[in-house]
Amino acid sequence: MEEKLKRVYVPMTETGFYILFCLQEEMHGYNIVQRVKDMTDGEIVISPGTMYGTLSKMEKDGLISFIREEEKRKIYQSTPLGTEILQLEVKRIERLYRNSKGETAVGK
Amino acid sequence: MKTKNGMILSRYYTIADFEKEEAFLREQQRKGFQLKKFVLPCFYVFEACDPEDMVYRLDFAEVKKENKDSYIQIFTDCGWEYLFDVNGWSYFRKLADEADEDNEIFSDMESKIDLLGRVTKRRLVPLAFIFLCCILPQLVLQFTGMSSEHSETATFSTFFFWFFAAMFLVYSALFIEMGVGLNRLKRKYSKG
């Protein structure tokens, strides 16, 4: 099951990556929208339909879990599985970055 | 139809036409009529207002009852006004922003295609089920009944044969319309 999830989530969509990245700490949907907006200097603004859809999908797949509700806002945090998948994705992006700079695994 | 302080328009949109419905509602508000409610099967009730460029968006999110409040809250936080639900569709609106991406409730291709998937699963598949398990068998059954030796049975079957034949045509037309429409949207979204 976990292997299948890893294949589904890696490579990840940009939205998925930022949401899972932010959820390394407790946050609700709108927190994430604002945080991502700040992090990317306004280049990435996650719309509410996309946010809700991604959160519910990730919760269903066990990547994040619901912590508590504050004033109708659901607060989530990444599970160990979610963090593991995020690490895989980070490694993939690091490899992409190194390769894009002309570094290859053979040359090491 | 004009009413005391507004109007009622009748329009029919299928599940593949939600973008046309959004455009229709935006257009009415530009003319000074704001959507107040929807009455089944196909009546849009408007009230007079100052003409504004208000963007309307429809979502089909399959939200469970206990999650409805938090679902609406995310939209409210992002500046959208929630109106009501009709047949599983949630209606939202906000004043049009100069930046196009701020007028959308979906910010990436994947989530738009996910929406089409949910609509297909919850709306198109049940229709196909009724078609295959009721209309089609009945059509065959009544067709065989038409050649019955009992004249009463034959008359009865002839009536129902034509009834189900009409249903068959209506369903086929709807399927083609919706299938083609959803497919067109999917191709459009995939191109980004």
CSV table of C-alpha atoms in Angstrom, one decimal:
chain,number,residue,atom,x,y,z
A,1,MET,CA,0.0,0.0,0.0
A,2,GLU,CA,2.7,2.5,1.0
A,3,GLU,CA,4.7,1.7,-2.1
A,4,LYS,CA,1.7,2.5,-4.2
A,5,LEU,CA,1.2,5.8,-2.5
A,6,LYS,CA,4.8,6.7,-3.0
A,7,ARG,CA,4.3,6.1,-6.7
A,8,VAL,CA,1.2,8.2,-6.8
A,9,TYR,CA,2.7,11.1,-4.8
A,10,VAL,CA,6.3,11.2,-6.2
A,11,PRO,CA,6.7,13.3,-8.4
A,12,MET,CA,4.3,15.6,-6.6
A,13,THR,CA,2.3,18.5,-8.0
A,14,GLU,CA,3.6,21.9,-6.9
A,15,THR,CA,0.5,22.5,-4.8
A,16,GLY,CA,0.8,19.1,-3.2
A,17,PHE,CA,4.5,19.8,-2.4
A,18,TYR,CA,3.8,23.2,-0.7
A,19,ILE,CA,0.9,21.9,1.3
A,20,LEU,CA,2.8,18.8,2.6
A,21,PHE,CA,5.8,21.0,3.2
A,22,CYS,CA,3.8,23.5,5.3
A,23,LEU,CA,2.1,20.7,7.2
A,24,GLN,CA,5.4,19.7,8.9
A,25,GLU,CA,3.9,22.0,11.5
A,26,GLU,CA,0.2,22.3,12.5
A,27,MET,CA,-1.8,24.6,10.2
A,28,HIS,CA,-5.2,25.1,8.6
A,29,GLY,CA,-6.0,25.6,5.0
A,30,TYR,CA,-5.9,29.4,4.9
A,31,ASN,CA,-2.7,29.5,6.9
A,32,ILE,CA,-1.1,27.4,4.2
A,33,VAL,CA,-2.4,29.7,1.4
A,34,GLN,CA,-0.9,32.7,3.1
A,35,ARG,CA,2.4,31.0,4.0
A,36,VAL,CA,2.9,29.8,0.4
A,37,LYS,CA,2.1,33.2,-0.9
A,38,ASP,CA,4.8,34.7,1.3
A,39,MET,CA,7.3,32.0,0.6
A,40,THR,CA,7.0,32.4,-3.2
A,41,ASP,CA,6.6,36.2,-3.2
A,42,GLY,CA,3.0,35.9,-4.4
A,43,GLU,CA,3.9,33.7,-7.3
A,44,ILE,CA,1.9,30.7,-6.0
A,45,VAL,CA,-1.6,31.3,-4.7
A,46,ILE,CA,-3.5,28.2,-4.0
A,47,SER,CA,-7.2,28.5,-4.7
A,48,PRO,CA,-9.8,27.3,-2.1
A,49,GLY,CA,-11.2,24.4,-4.2
A,50,THR,CA,-7.7,23.1,-4.9
A,51,MET,CA,-6.8,23.5,-1.2
A,52,TYR,CA,-9.8,21.6,0.1
A,53,GLY,CA,-9.5,18.9,-2.5
A,54,THR,CA,-5.8,18.3,-1.8
A,55,LEU,CA,-6.3,18.3,2.0
A,56,SER,CA,-9.1,15.8,1.9
A,57,LYS,CA,-7.2,13.5,-0.5
A,58,MET,CA,-4.0,13.6,1.6
A,59,GLU,CA,-6.1,12.9,4.7
A,60,LYS,CA,-7.8,10.0,3.1
A,61,ASP,CA,-4.4,8.6,2.0
A,62,GLY,CA,-2.9,9.0,5.5
A,63,LEU,CA,-0.3,11.6,4.5
A,64,ILE,CA,-1.7,14.1,6.9
A,65,SER,CA,-4.0,13.8,9.9
A,66,PHE,CA,-6.7,16.1,11.4
A,67,ILE,CA,-5.5,17.6,14.7
A,68,ARG,CA,-8.4,19.8,15.9
A,69,GLU,CA,-10.8,22.4,14.8
A,70,GLU,CA,-10.6,26.1,15.6
A,71,GLU,CA,-13.5,28.5,14.6
A,72,LYS,CA,-14.6,26.2,11.8
A,73,ARG,CA,-11.0,25.8,10.5
A,74,LYS,CA,-9.6,22.3,10.5
A,75,ILE,CA,-6.0,22.1,11.6
A,76,TYR,CA,-3.8,19.4,10.0
A,77,GLN,CA,-0.3,18.0,10.4
A,78,SER,CA,1.8,15.6,8.4
A,79,THR,CA,2.0,12.0,9.6
A,80,PRO,CA,5.3,10.0,9.6
A,81,LEU,CA,4.2,8.6,6.2
A,82,GLY,CA,3.6,12.1,4.8
A,83,THR,CA,7.0,13.3,6.0
A,84,GLU,CA,8.7,10.2,4.5
A,85,ILE,CA,7.0,10.9,1.1
A,86,LEU,CA,8.0,14.6,1.3
A,87,GLN,CA,11.6,13.5,1.9
A,88,LEU,CA,11.5,11.3,-1.2
A,89,GLU,CA,10.2,14.3,-3.2
A,90,VAL,CA,12.9,16.6,-1.8
A,91,LYS,CA,15.6,14.1,-2.8
A,92,ARG,CA,14.1,14.0,-6.3
A,93,ILE,CA,14.1,17.7,-6.6
A,94,GLU,CA,17.7,18.0,-5.3
A,95,ARG,CA,18.8,15.5,-8.0
A,96,LEU,CA,16.9,17.5,-10.6
A,97,TYR,CA,18.7,20.6,-9.4
A,98,ARG,CA,22.1,19.0,-9.4
A,99,ASN,CA,21.6,17.6,-12.9
A,100,SER,CA,20.4,20.9,-14.2
A,101,LYS,CA,23.7,22.4,-13.1
A,102,GLY,CA,25.5,19.8,-15.1
A,103,GLU,CA,26.5,17.5,-12.2
A,104,THR,CA,26.0,13.8,-12.8
A,105,ALA,CA,26.1,10.8,-10.4
A,106,VAL,CA,28.9,9.2,-12.5
A,107,GLY,CA,31.2,12.2,-12.2
A,108,LYS,CA,31.3,12.0,-8.4
B,1,MET,CA,-40.2,36.9,-16.3
B,2,LYS,CA,-40.2,40.1,-14.3
B,3,THR,CA,-41.0,40.1,-10.6
B,4,LYS,CA,-41.6,43.0,-8.2
B,5,ASN,CA,-37.9,43.7,-7.5
B,6,GLY,CA,-36.1,41.3,-9.8
B,7,MET,CA,-36.7,38.6,-12.4
B,8,ILE,CA,-36.9,34.8,-12.8
B,9,LEU,CA,-35.1,33.1,-15.7
B,10,SER,CA,-35.4,29.5,-16.7
B,11,ARG,CA,-32.3,27.8,-18.0
B,12,TYR,CA,-31.2,24.2,-18.2
B,13,TYR,CA,-27.6,23.3,-17.9
B,14,THR,CA,-26.2,19.7,-17.8
B,15,ILE,CA,-23.3,18.6,-15.7
B,16,ALA,CA,-20.9,19.5,-18.5
B,17,ASP,CA,-22.2,23.0,-18.8
B,18,PHE,CA,-21.2,24.5,-15.5
B,19,GLU,CA,-18.8,27.0,-17.1
B,20,LYS,CA,-21.6,28.3,-19.2
B,21,GLU,CA,-23.8,28.5,-16.2
B,22,GLU,CA,-21.1,30.6,-14.4
B,23,ALA,CA,-20.8,32.9,-17.4
B,24,PHE,CA,-24.6,33.3,-17.5
B,25,LEU,CA,-24.8,34.3,-13.8
B,26,ARG,CA,-21.9,36.8,-14.2
B,27,GLU,CA,-23.7,38.3,-17.2
B,28,GLN,CA,-26.9,38.9,-15.3
B,29,GLN,CA,-25.1,40.7,-12.4
B,30,ARG,CA,-23.4,42.9,-15.0
B,31,LYS,CA,-26.9,43.9,-16.1
B,32,GLY,CA,-27.9,44.5,-12.5
B,33,PHE,CA,-29.5,41.3,-11.4
B,34,GLN,CA,-28.0,39.3,-8.6
B,35,LEU,CA,-28.7,35.6,-8.1
B,36,LYS,CA,-30.8,35.1,-5.0
B,37,LYS,CA,-31.8,31.4,-5.2
B,38,PHE,CA,-32.3,28.5,-7.5
B,39,VAL,CA,-35.7,26.7,-7.6
B,40,LEU,CA,-35.7,23.1,-9.0
B,41,PRO,CA,-35.9,22.1,-11.7
B,42,CYS,CA,-34.5,25.0,-13.7
B,43,PHE,CA,-35.5,28.5,-12.3
B,44,TYR,CA,-33.0,31.2,-11.4
B,45,VAL,CA,-34.4,33.9,-9.1
B,46,PHE,CA,-32.7,37.2,-9.3
B,47,GLU,CA,-33.1,40.5,-7.4
B,48,ALA,CA,-32.3,43.9,-8.8
B,49,CYS,CA,-28.9,45.3,-7.7
B,50,ASP,CA,-26.3,47.8,-8.9
B,51,PRO,CA,-24.5,46.4,-12.0
B,52,GLU,CA,-21.2,44.8,-10.8
B,53,ASP,CA,-18.7,42.4,-12.3
B,54,MET,CA,-19.2,39.5,-10.0
B,55,VAL,CA,-17.6,36.1,-10.7
B,56,TYR,CA,-19.6,33.0,-10.1
B,57,ARG,CA,-18.0,29.6,-9.5
B,58,LEU,CA,-19.5,26.1,-9.0
B,59,ASP,CA,-17.8,23.3,-7.1
B,60,PHE,CA,-18.7,19.7,-6.8
B,61,ALA,CA,-16.8,18.5,-3.8
B,62,GLU,CA,-18.7,15.7,-2.2
B,63,VAL,CA,-18.4,17.3,1.2
B,64,LYS,CA,-19.7,15.3,4.2
B,65,LYS,CA,-22.2,17.1,6.4
B,66,GLU,CA,-19.9,17.3,9.3
B,67,ASN,CA,-17.2,18.9,7.1
B,68,LYS,CA,-19.5,21.5,5.4
B,69,ASP,CA,-18.7,24.3,7.8
B,70,SER,CA,-14.9,24.0,7.4
B,71,TYR,CA,-15.2,23.6,3.7
B,72,ILE,CA,-17.2,26.9,3.4
B,73,GLN,CA,-14.7,28.6,5.8
B,74,ILE,CA,-11.7,28.0,3.4
B,75,PHE,CA,-13.7,29.7,0.6
B,76,THR,CA,-14.8,32.6,2.9
B,77,ASP,CA,-11.2,33.1,4.1
B,78,CYS,CA,-10.1,33.3,0.4
B,79,GLY,CA,-12.7,36.0,-0.3
B,80,TRP,CA,-15.6,34.0,-1.7
B,81,GLU,CA,-19.2,34.3,-0.7
B,82,TYR,CA,-21.1,31.0,-0.4
B,83,LEU,CA,-24.6,31.0,-1.7
B,84,PHE,CA,-26.2,27.6,-1.6
B,85,ASP,CA,-26.0,24.0,-2.7
B,86,VAL,CA,-28.0,22.5,-5.6
B,87,ASN,CA,-27.8,18.8,-6.5
B,88,GLY,CA,-24.4,18.4,-4.9
B,89,TRP,CA,-23.0,21.6,-6.6
B,90,SER,CA,-21.9,24.5,-4.3
B,91,TYR,CA,-22.3,28.0,-5.6
B,92,PHE,CA,-19.8,30.7,-4.8
B,93,ARG,CA,-19.2,34.3,-5.9
B,94,LYS,CA,-16.8,37.2,-5.5
B,95,LEU,CA,-16.1,40.6,-7.1
B,96,ALA,CA,-14.0,40.1,-10.1
B,97,ASP,CA,-10.3,40.7,-9.5
B,98,GLU,CA,-7.9,42.1,-12.1
B,99,ALA,CA,-5.7,39.1,-11.8
B,100,ASP,CA,-7.4,36.2,-13.5
B,101,GLU,CA,-6.0,33.6,-11.1
B,102,ASP,CA,-7.7,35.3,-8.2
B,103,ASN,CA,-11.1,34.7,-10.0
B,104,GLU,CA,-10.7,30.9,-9.9
B,105,ILE,CA,-11.5,28.3,-7.2
B,106,PHE,CA,-9.0,25.9,-8.7
B,107,SER,CA,-5.4,26.9,-9.2
B,108,ASP,CA,-3.9,23.8,-10.9
B,109,MET,CA,-4.8,21.5,-13.7
B,110,GLU,CA,-4.9,18.4,-11.5
B,111,SER,CA,-7.6,19.7,-9.2
B,112,LYS,CA,-9.8,20.8,-12.2
B,113,ILE,CA,-9.5,17.3,-13.7
B,114,ASP,CA,-10.3,15.8,-10.3
B,115,LEU,CA,-13.5,17.8,-10.3
B,116,LEU,CA,-14.5,16.3,-13.6
B,117,GLY,CA,-13.8,12.8,-12.2
B,118,ARG,CA,-16.1,13.4,-9.2
B,119,VAL,CA,-18.9,14.7,-11.5
B,120,THR,CA,-18.5,11.7,-13.8
B,121,LYS,CA,-18.5,9.2,-10.9
B,122,ARG,CA,-21.5,10.7,-9.1
B,123,ARG,CA,-23.6,11.9,-11.9
B,124,LEU,CA,-22.8,10.1,-15.2
B,125,VAL,CA,-22.2,6.6,-13.8
B,126,PRO,CA,-25.6,6.4,-11.9
B,127,LEU,CA,-27.3,7.5,-15.1
B,128,ALA,CA,-25.6,4.8,-17.1
B,129,PHE,CA,-26.6,2.3,-14.4
B,130,ILE,CA,-30.3,3.2,-14.8
B,131,PHE,CA,-29.9,3.0,-18.5
B,132,LEU,CA,-28.4,-0.4,-18.6
B,133,CYS,CA,-30.4,-2.0,-15.8
B,134,CYS,CA,-33.9,-0.5,-16.5
B,135,ILE,CA,-34.4,1.2,-19.8
B,136,LEU,CA,-32.6,-1.3,-22.0
B,137,PRO,CA,-34.1,-4.5,-20.5
B,138,GLN,CA,-37.6,-3.0,-20.5
B,139,LEU,CA,-37.2,-2.0,-24.1
B,140,VAL,CA,-36.4,-5.7,-25.1
B,141,LEU,CA,-39.1,-7.0,-22.8
B,142,GLN,CA,-41.8,-4.8,-24.2
B,143,PHE,CA,-40.7,-5.5,-27.7
B,144,THR,CA,-41.2,-9.3,-27.2
B,145,GLY,CA,-44.5,-8.6,-25.4
B,146,MET,CA,-45.8,-6.7,-28.5
B,147,SER,CA,-46.2,-10.0,-30.4
B,148,SER,CA,-48.2,-11.6,-27.6
B,149,GLU,CA,-51.3,-13.6,-28.6
B,150,HIS,CA,-53.4,-11.8,-26.0
B,151,SER,CA,-54.5,-8.5,-27.6
B,152,GLU,CA,-54.6,-6.7,-24.2
B,153,THR,CA,-51.0,-7.6,-23.4
B,154,ALA,CA,-49.9,-6.6,-26.9
B,155,THR,CA,-51.6,-3.2,-26.6
B,156,PHE,CA,-50.0,-2.7,-23.2
B,157,SER,CA,-46.6,-3.7,-24.4
B,158,THR,CA,-46.8,-1.5,-27.5
B,159,PHE,CA,-47.6,1.5,-25.3
B,160,PHE,CA,-44.6,0.8,-23.0
B,161,PHE,CA,-42.3,-0.1,-25.9
B,162,TRP,CA,-42.7,3.4,-27.3
B,163,PHE,CA,-42.4,4.9,-23.9
B,164,PHE,CA,-39.1,3.2,-23.3
B,165,ALA,CA,-38.0,3.9,-26.8
B,166,ALA,CA,-38.5,7.6,-26.1
B,167,MET,CA,-36.6,7.3,-22.8
B,168,PHE,CA,-33.9,5.5,-24.8
B,169,LEU,CA,-33.5,8.4,-27.2
B,170,VAL,CA,-33.6,11.0,-24.4
B,171,TYR,CA,-30.9,9.1,-22.4
B,172,SER,CA,-28.7,8.6,-25.5
B,173,ALA,CA,-28.9,12.2,-26.4
B,174,LEU,CA,-28.0,13.2,-22.8
B,175,PHE,CA,-25.1,10.8,-22.6
B,176,ILE,CA,-23.6,12.1,-25.8
B,177,GLU,CA,-24.1,15.7,-24.8
B,178,MET,CA,-22.5,15.1,-21.3
B,179,GLY,CA,-19.8,12.7,-22.4
B,180,VAL,CA,-18.6,15.0,-25.2
B,181,GLY,CA,-18.9,18.0,-23.0
B,182,LEU,CA,-16.9,16.5,-20.1
B,183,ASN,CA,-14.3,15.2,-22.5
B,184,ARG,CA,-13.9,18.7,-24.1
B,185,LEU,CA,-13.4,20.2,-20.7
B,186,LYS,CA,-10.8,17.6,-19.8
B,187,ARG,CA,-8.8,18.3,-23.0
B,188,LYS,CA,-9.1,22.0,-22.3
B,189,TYR,CA,-7.8,21.7,-18.7
B,190,SER,CA,-5.0,19.3,-19.8
B,191,LYS,CA,-3.7,22.0,-22.1
B,192,GLY,CA,-3.6,24.3,-19.1
